[in-house]
Structures are given as C-alpha cells and as structure tokens.
Amino acid sequence: MELHDVWFVLIAVLWTGYFFLEGFDFGIGVLTKLLARDRKEKRVLINTIGPVWDGNEVWLLSAGGATFAAFPEWYATLFSGFYLPLLIILFCLIVRGVAFEYRAKRPEERWQTNWETAIFWTSLIPAVLWGVAFGNIVRGVKIDADMEYVGNFWDLLNPYAILGGLVTLTLFTFHGAVFAGLKTAGDIRVRARALALKLGPVTAVLALGFLLWTQADNGDGWSLGALIVAVVSLLAAIGAVAKGREGWSFAFSGVTIAAVVAMLFLTLFPNVMPSSLNDAWNLTVTNASSSPYTLKIMTWCAGIATPIVLLYQSWTYWVFRKRIGTQHIADAH
C-alpha cells in the first residue's frame, strides 16, 4: 500500500472519530430544545458535554490539517468549491463555543435564553451541512480539467445530498439521545431513552434509503459489507435502548456512524473528489496527493502525536464519566 493510500485511510479514521464524538455533541445541542423541559434540564444536558465538546473538535482540525498536508489539491478544490457551506459551519462552531462559555455569565433570563437558542441552531445546522457536504463529495461535483469547482451553491442542494443531511441530523440526534440516557439520572434519563426509541426507526429508514442509493451508484462488495454493519448495528442500538442498556446502545450507535463513514470512503476510493463532468477530471489519491517525502514526514509525526492525543482524551472521558441530574444543578443557574 502506497503512503497516499495510507493517508486516505487515516483521514477516513479522523472523520470517523470526529463524527462519533461531535455527533453526540451536536445531538445534545439539538436536544436542549427537544428534550429539556426547563432551564435546569438544559443545564444538565449542556453539562454532559461541557468538559469534552472542545476536545471533540480537535478531530475536525486534525482531519482538515491532514487533508491540507496530504492532499493539497483535494483541500484546495473542496474548500473553494464548498466555501459557503463550510463558512456557515465554521461560523456555527464559533458561535456555539461562545454560547457554551457565555450562557451563564449573566443571570438575566433573556440573556440565557438567547444563548440556549444559539446552541440549538449552531448544533442543528452543522449536523445537516456535514451530511450535505459528504453527500456531494461521494456523488461528485462539477470539477473541470484544472481541478477547479465550476458549479455554484445551489448545485450542492441536490436530492441525494439533502437526504445525506437528513441522515446525519437524525443519526447525530439519536446518538445524542443515547448519550443523554447514558450520562444523566432521574426523569430526564427516562425521557431521553423514550425519545431515542422514537428517533431510532426514523433514523433507520432514512439511513437505509441513503446507503442503498450510495451502494446502487458506486458500491462494491466492501461497501455492501459496511452497509450491512451500519444497518445491523443501528437496529442493535435501538434494541439496546428498549432494554435500558444505554452503554451498549451508545457503542452500537457509534459503530453505526463508523460504518456509514467507512462506506462513504469505500465508495469514494480511489477518488477523493469525483468530477460529475468528466471521469478523467476526477481528483484521486494519486493526482491530488503531496510528495512521498511529505507523506513520510507526516506519518512519523502522526505516529508520535496521535497516541498522546488519544490517551489524554480517553483520560478526560474517564474523569467525567459519572451521571448528572437536576439535583446537581444549583438554583442560581
């Protein structure tokens, strides 16, 4: 296996980690409107991700940085062609971080309500747009012979990509509901499980439709295997919720996200960004990659830094592993 193939796999792993961790992160943000009944319960939900949300975004920075260094042509075409949706995502992530930090800085109800509304929308919008973006990457976009995107924003809003956005929204929200059931105590935990049971079938139907569409267009035996794993693990997650096994449900929903990402990258390879105008203009792991020497240096750096990051982030989750409930929230909040 060539180094550019290795880095294609590593970038897929980074996106898997990001969607697994930021998936329940976004889901919790959406649930502040759907699940929480009052300000205390919103605070409980926010506190479940309070110590970890910013660490989860490290995976996005790593994925973007790895793409820039390993596949500069892919990075240039992707970020120029998808400039507006990626800018919207970036703006949402900035506002979302500010909202987490500033919500409790003042006691006024209007102040806190406005920041809570910001958390909801800046969680929902990226959850949709990431699915739209990856739907377009897999489907192919208007790339010319100079490796430049020649379409417009509205070309990105096609039925396949929109379905992908609905899948990521529902899957992340389901993942968040399972995480809420795993991390909370009391009545909010019971309602989180009930909501997960309602979201599960909707997510399964949308995901099955999207994955079958993907398989029909670009799939092979490997992607079919990933599709089967995704569907089976999602059904297992729903079954585990019904039995009150939140830990198993969270693990299975995580496997579902990993299998979906794996299927998208399997159908994409050896392309990194197909052209819908001419197959000869596809960006591939070969024509979009950096030099072998650059990839070699990156591999050594990643081999040293990645275990440290994984150990630190695992330690963080271990430290903040206990359940929380409204009894842990002071009345002043």
Coordinates of C-alpha atoms in Angstrom, one line a residue:
M1 CA 0.0 0.0 0.0
E2 CA 1.4 3.4 -1.0
L3 CA 1.6 6.2 1.5
H4 CA -1.1 8.2 -0.2
D5 CA -3.4 5.2 0.2
V6 CA -2.5 5.1 3.9
W7 CA -3.3 8.7 4.4
F8 CA -6.6 8.3 2.7
V9 CA -7.4 5.7 5.3
L10 CA -6.1 7.9 8.1
I11 CA -8.3 10.8 7.0
A12 CA -11.3 8.5 7.0
V13 CA -10.4 7.5 10.5
L14 CA -10.1 11.1 11.6
W15 CA -13.6 11.9 10.2
T16 CA -14.9 8.8 11.9
G17 CA -13.6 10.0 15.2
Y18 CA -15.0 13.5 14.6
F19 CA -18.5 12.3 13.7
F20 CA -18.5 9.7 16.5
L21 CA -17.6 12.3 19.2
E22 CA -19.1 15.5 17.7
G23 CA -22.1 13.5 16.7
F24 CA -23.5 13.1 20.2
D25 CA -22.2 16.6 20.9
F26 CA -24.4 18.1 18.2
G27 CA -27.2 15.7 19.3
I28 CA -27.1 17.1 22.8
G29 CA -27.3 20.7 21.4
V30 CA -30.4 19.8 19.4
L31 CA -31.9 18.0 22.4
T32 CA -31.7 21.2 24.5
K33 CA -34.9 22.2 22.7
L34 CA -36.5 18.7 22.1
L35 CA -35.8 17.0 25.5
A36 CA -35.2 19.6 28.2
R37 CA -38.3 21.0 29.9
D38 CA -36.8 23.8 31.9
R39 CA -33.6 25.7 32.4
K40 CA -32.2 23.2 34.9
E41 CA -32.6 20.3 32.5
K42 CA -31.0 22.3 29.7
R43 CA -28.1 22.9 32.1
V44 CA -27.9 19.2 32.8
L45 CA -27.6 18.4 29.1
I46 CA -25.0 21.1 28.5
N47 CA -23.0 19.8 31.4
T48 CA -22.9 16.3 29.9
I49 CA -20.7 17.6 27.2
G50 CA -19.2 20.7 29.0
P51 CA -15.8 19.1 29.7
V52 CA -15.4 17.4 26.3
W53 CA -17.0 19.4 23.5
D54 CA -13.9 21.4 22.6
G55 CA -11.7 18.3 22.7
N56 CA -14.1 16.6 20.3
E57 CA -13.4 19.4 17.7
V58 CA -9.7 18.5 17.7
W59 CA -10.6 15.7 15.4
L60 CA -12.1 18.2 12.9
L61 CA -8.9 20.3 13.0
S62 CA -6.8 17.1 12.5
A63 CA -8.9 16.0 9.6
G64 CA -8.7 19.4 7.9
G65 CA -5.0 19.7 8.6
A66 CA -4.2 16.2 7.3
T67 CA -6.2 16.9 4.1
F68 CA -4.3 20.1 3.6
A69 CA -0.9 18.4 4.0
A70 CA -1.5 15.0 2.4
F71 CA -3.9 16.0 -0.4
P72 CA -3.4 19.7 -1.2
E73 CA -5.4 19.6 -4.5
W74 CA -8.3 17.9 -2.7
Y75 CA -8.2 20.6 0.0
A76 CA -8.0 23.5 -2.4
T77 CA -10.9 22.2 -4.6
L78 CA -13.0 21.2 -1.6
F79 CA -12.6 24.5 0.4
S80 CA -13.0 26.7 -2.6
G81 CA -16.0 24.8 -4.1
F82 CA -17.8 24.3 -0.8
Y83 CA -16.8 27.8 0.5
L84 CA -20.2 29.0 1.6
P85 CA -21.4 25.8 3.5
L86 CA -18.0 25.4 5.2
L87 CA -18.1 29.0 6.2
I88 CA -21.5 28.6 7.7
I89 CA -20.3 25.5 9.6
L90 CA -17.3 27.5 10.8
F91 CA -19.4 30.4 11.9
C92 CA -21.8 28.0 13.8
L93 CA -18.9 26.3 15.6
I94 CA -17.5 29.7 16.7
V95 CA -20.9 30.9 18.0
R96 CA -21.6 27.6 19.6
G97 CA -18.3 27.7 21.6
V98 CA -19.1 31.3 22.7
A99 CA -22.6 30.2 23.7
F100 CA -21.3 27.4 25.9
E101 CA -18.9 29.8 27.7
Y102 CA -21.1 32.9 27.9
R103 CA -24.6 31.5 28.7
A104 CA -24.1 31.5 32.5
K105 CA -22.1 34.8 32.7
R106 CA -25.2 36.8 33.4
P107 CA -28.4 35.9 35.4
E108 CA -31.0 37.5 33.1
E109 CA -33.4 35.1 31.6
R110 CA -33.4 36.7 28.2
W111 CA -29.6 36.5 28.1
Q112 CA -29.5 32.8 28.9
T113 CA -32.5 32.0 26.6
N114 CA -30.8 33.7 23.6
W115 CA -27.6 31.7 24.1
E116 CA -29.6 28.4 24.5
T117 CA -31.3 29.2 21.2
A118 CA -27.9 29.7 19.7
I119 CA -26.7 26.4 21.0
F120 CA -29.7 24.7 19.4
W121 CA -29.3 26.2 15.9
T122 CA -25.5 26.0 15.8
S123 CA -25.8 22.3 16.6
L124 CA -28.6 21.6 14.1
I125 CA -27.2 23.4 11.1
P126 CA -23.7 21.8 11.1
A127 CA -25.3 18.4 11.7
V128 CA -27.2 18.9 8.4
L129 CA -24.5 20.5 6.4
W130 CA -21.9 17.9 7.1
G131 CA -24.2 15.3 5.5
V132 CA -24.8 17.5 2.5
A133 CA -21.1 18.1 2.1
F134 CA -20.1 14.4 2.2
G135 CA -23.1 13.5 0.0
N136 CA -21.7 15.8 -2.7
I137 CA -18.2 14.6 -2.3
V138 CA -19.3 11.0 -2.8
R139 CA -21.8 11.8 -5.6
G140 CA -19.4 14.0 -7.5
V141 CA -19.4 17.7 -8.3
K142 CA -18.6 20.0 -11.2
I143 CA -14.8 19.9 -11.4
D144 CA -13.1 20.9 -14.6
A145 CA -9.7 19.9 -16.2
D146 CA -7.9 22.4 -14.0
M147 CA -9.1 20.7 -10.8
E148 CA -11.4 23.6 -10.0
Y149 CA -15.0 23.6 -8.9
V150 CA -17.1 25.3 -11.5
G151 CA -20.6 24.8 -10.0
N152 CA -22.5 27.1 -7.6
F153 CA -24.0 26.7 -4.1
W154 CA -27.4 25.6 -5.4
D155 CA -25.8 22.7 -7.3
L156 CA -24.9 21.3 -3.8
L157 CA -28.5 21.1 -2.8
N158 CA -29.4 18.0 -4.8
P159 CA -31.8 15.3 -3.5
Y160 CA -29.0 12.8 -2.7
A161 CA -27.0 15.4 -0.7
I162 CA -30.2 16.7 1.1
L163 CA -31.0 13.1 2.1
G164 CA -27.5 12.8 3.4
G165 CA -28.0 15.9 5.5
L166 CA -31.2 14.4 7.0
V167 CA -29.4 11.2 7.8
T168 CA -26.6 12.9 9.7
L169 CA -29.1 15.1 11.6
T170 CA -31.3 12.2 12.7
L171 CA -28.3 9.9 13.4
F172 CA -26.5 12.5 15.5
T173 CA -29.6 13.4 17.4
F174 CA -30.3 9.7 18.1
H175 CA -26.6 9.3 19.1
G176 CA -27.1 12.3 21.4
A177 CA -30.3 11.0 23.0
V178 CA -28.5 7.7 23.7
F179 CA -25.6 9.6 25.2
A180 CA -28.0 11.7 27.3
G181 CA -29.5 8.5 28.6
L182 CA -26.1 7.2 29.5
K183 CA -24.9 10.4 31.2
T184 CA -28.0 11.6 33.1
A185 CA -30.0 10.5 36.1
G186 CA -33.7 10.8 37.0
D187 CA -36.6 11.7 34.8
I188 CA -34.5 13.2 32.1
R189 CA -32.8 9.9 31.6
V190 CA -36.1 8.1 31.2
R191 CA -37.3 10.7 28.6
A192 CA -34.0 10.5 26.8
R193 CA -34.5 6.8 26.3
A194 CA -38.1 7.3 25.2
L195 CA -37.0 9.9 22.6
A196 CA -34.3 7.6 21.4
L197 CA -36.8 4.9 20.7
K198 CA -38.9 7.3 18.7
L199 CA -35.9 8.7 16.7
G200 CA -34.4 5.2 16.1
P201 CA -36.9 4.0 13.4
V202 CA -36.9 7.3 11.6
T203 CA -33.1 7.3 11.5
A204 CA -33.1 3.7 10.3
V205 CA -35.4 4.4 7.4
L206 CA -33.5 7.5 6.2
A207 CA -30.1 5.8 6.7
L208 CA -31.2 2.7 4.8
G209 CA -32.5 4.8 1.9
F210 CA -29.3 6.8 1.7
L211 CA -27.0 3.9 2.0
L212 CA -28.9 1.8 -0.6
W213 CA -28.7 4.8 -3.0
T214 CA -25.0 5.1 -2.4
Q215 CA -24.5 1.4 -3.0
A216 CA -26.5 1.4 -6.2
D217 CA -24.5 4.3 -7.6
N218 CA -20.9 3.4 -6.6
G219 CA -20.9 0.4 -4.3
D220 CA -18.9 -2.9 -4.4
G221 CA -18.6 -5.9 -2.1
W222 CA -16.7 -4.0 0.6
S223 CA -19.2 -1.1 0.7
L224 CA -22.0 -3.6 0.9
G225 CA -20.4 -5.1 3.9
A226 CA -20.2 -1.7 5.6
L227 CA -23.8 -1.1 4.7
I228 CA -24.9 -4.3 6.4
V229 CA -22.8 -3.5 9.5
A230 CA -24.4 0.0 9.7
V231 CA -27.9 -1.3 9.5
V232 CA -27.4 -4.2 11.9
S233 CA -25.6 -2.0 14.5
L234 CA -28.3 0.7 14.3
L235 CA -31.0 -1.9 14.9
A236 CA -29.0 -3.3 17.8
A237 CA -28.7 0.2 19.2
I238 CA -32.4 0.6 19.1
G239 CA -32.9 -2.8 20.7
A240 CA -30.4 -2.0 23.5
V241 CA -32.3 1.3 24.2
A242 CA -35.5 -0.6 24.6
K243 CA -33.9 -2.9 27.2
G244 CA -32.4 0.0 29.1
R245 CA -28.8 -0.9 28.2
E246 CA -27.5 2.6 27.4
G247 CA -23.9 1.6 27.3
W248 CA -24.4 -1.0 24.6
S249 CA -26.7 1.3 22.7
F250 CA -24.1 4.1 22.7
A251 CA -21.5 1.6 21.5
F252 CA -23.7 0.3 18.7
S253 CA -24.7 3.8 17.6
G254 CA -21.0 4.6 17.4
V255 CA -20.4 1.5 15.3
T256 CA -23.2 2.7 13.0
I257 CA -21.5 6.1 12.5
A258 CA -18.2 4.4 11.8
A259 CA -19.8 2.0 9.3
V260 CA -21.5 4.8 7.5
V261 CA -18.3 6.9 7.2
A262 CA -16.4 3.7 6.1
M263 CA -19.0 3.0 3.4
L264 CA -18.7 6.6 2.0
F265 CA -14.9 6.4 1.8
L266 CA -15.0 2.9 0.4
T267 CA -17.3 4.0 -2.4
L268 CA -15.1 7.1 -2.9
F269 CA -11.7 5.3 -3.3
P270 CA -9.5 5.7 -5.3
N271 CA -11.1 9.1 -5.9
V272 CA -11.1 11.8 -3.3
M273 CA -13.4 14.1 -5.2
P274 CA -15.1 12.8 -8.4
S275 CA -16.0 15.1 -11.2
S276 CA -19.6 14.9 -12.5
L277 CA -18.5 16.5 -15.8
N278 CA -15.8 14.0 -16.9
D279 CA -14.3 11.0 -15.1
A280 CA -10.9 11.9 -16.5
W281 CA -11.1 15.1 -14.3
N282 CA -11.6 13.2 -11.0
L283 CA -9.3 14.1 -8.1
T284 CA -7.7 10.8 -7.0
V285 CA -5.4 9.7 -4.2
T286 CA -2.6 9.9 -6.8
N287 CA -3.1 13.2 -8.6
A288 CA -4.2 15.1 -5.5
S289 CA -1.5 14.0 -3.1
S290 CA 1.6 15.6 -1.8
S291 CA 5.1 14.2 -2.5
P292 CA 6.2 10.9 -1.0
Y293 CA 8.7 12.7 1.2
T294 CA 6.0 15.0 2.7
L295 CA 3.8 12.0 3.4
K296 CA 6.7 10.2 5.0
I297 CA 7.3 13.1 7.4
M298 CA 3.6 13.3 8.2
T299 CA 3.5 9.6 9.0
W300 CA 6.3 9.9 11.6
C301 CA 4.6 13.0 13.2
A302 CA 1.2 11.3 13.3
G303 CA 2.7 8.2 14.8
I304 CA 4.2 10.2 17.7
A305 CA 1.4 12.7 18.3
T306 CA -1.8 10.5 17.8
P307 CA -1.3 8.1 20.8
I308 CA -0.7 11.1 23.1
V309 CA -3.9 12.8 22.0
L310 CA -5.9 9.5 22.3
L311 CA -4.6 8.9 25.8
Y312 CA -5.3 12.4 27.0
Q313 CA -8.9 12.4 25.5
S314 CA -9.6 9.0 27.0
W315 CA -8.5 10.2 30.4
T316 CA -10.8 13.2 30.1
Y317 CA -13.8 11.0 29.4
W318 CA -12.8 8.7 32.3
V319 CA -12.6 11.6 34.8
F320 CA -16.0 12.9 33.8
R321 CA -17.7 9.6 33.5
K322 CA -20.4 9.9 36.2
R323 CA -24.0 10.6 35.6
I324 CA -25.5 14.0 36.5
G325 CA -29.1 15.2 37.2
T326 CA -31.1 18.2 38.2
Q327 CA -30.1 17.6 41.8
H328 CA -26.5 18.6 40.8
I329 CA -27.5 22.0 39.4
A330 CA -27.6 24.9 41.7
D331 CA -30.7 27.0 41.8
A332 CA -28.8 30.1 40.7
H333 CA -28.4 28.6 37.2

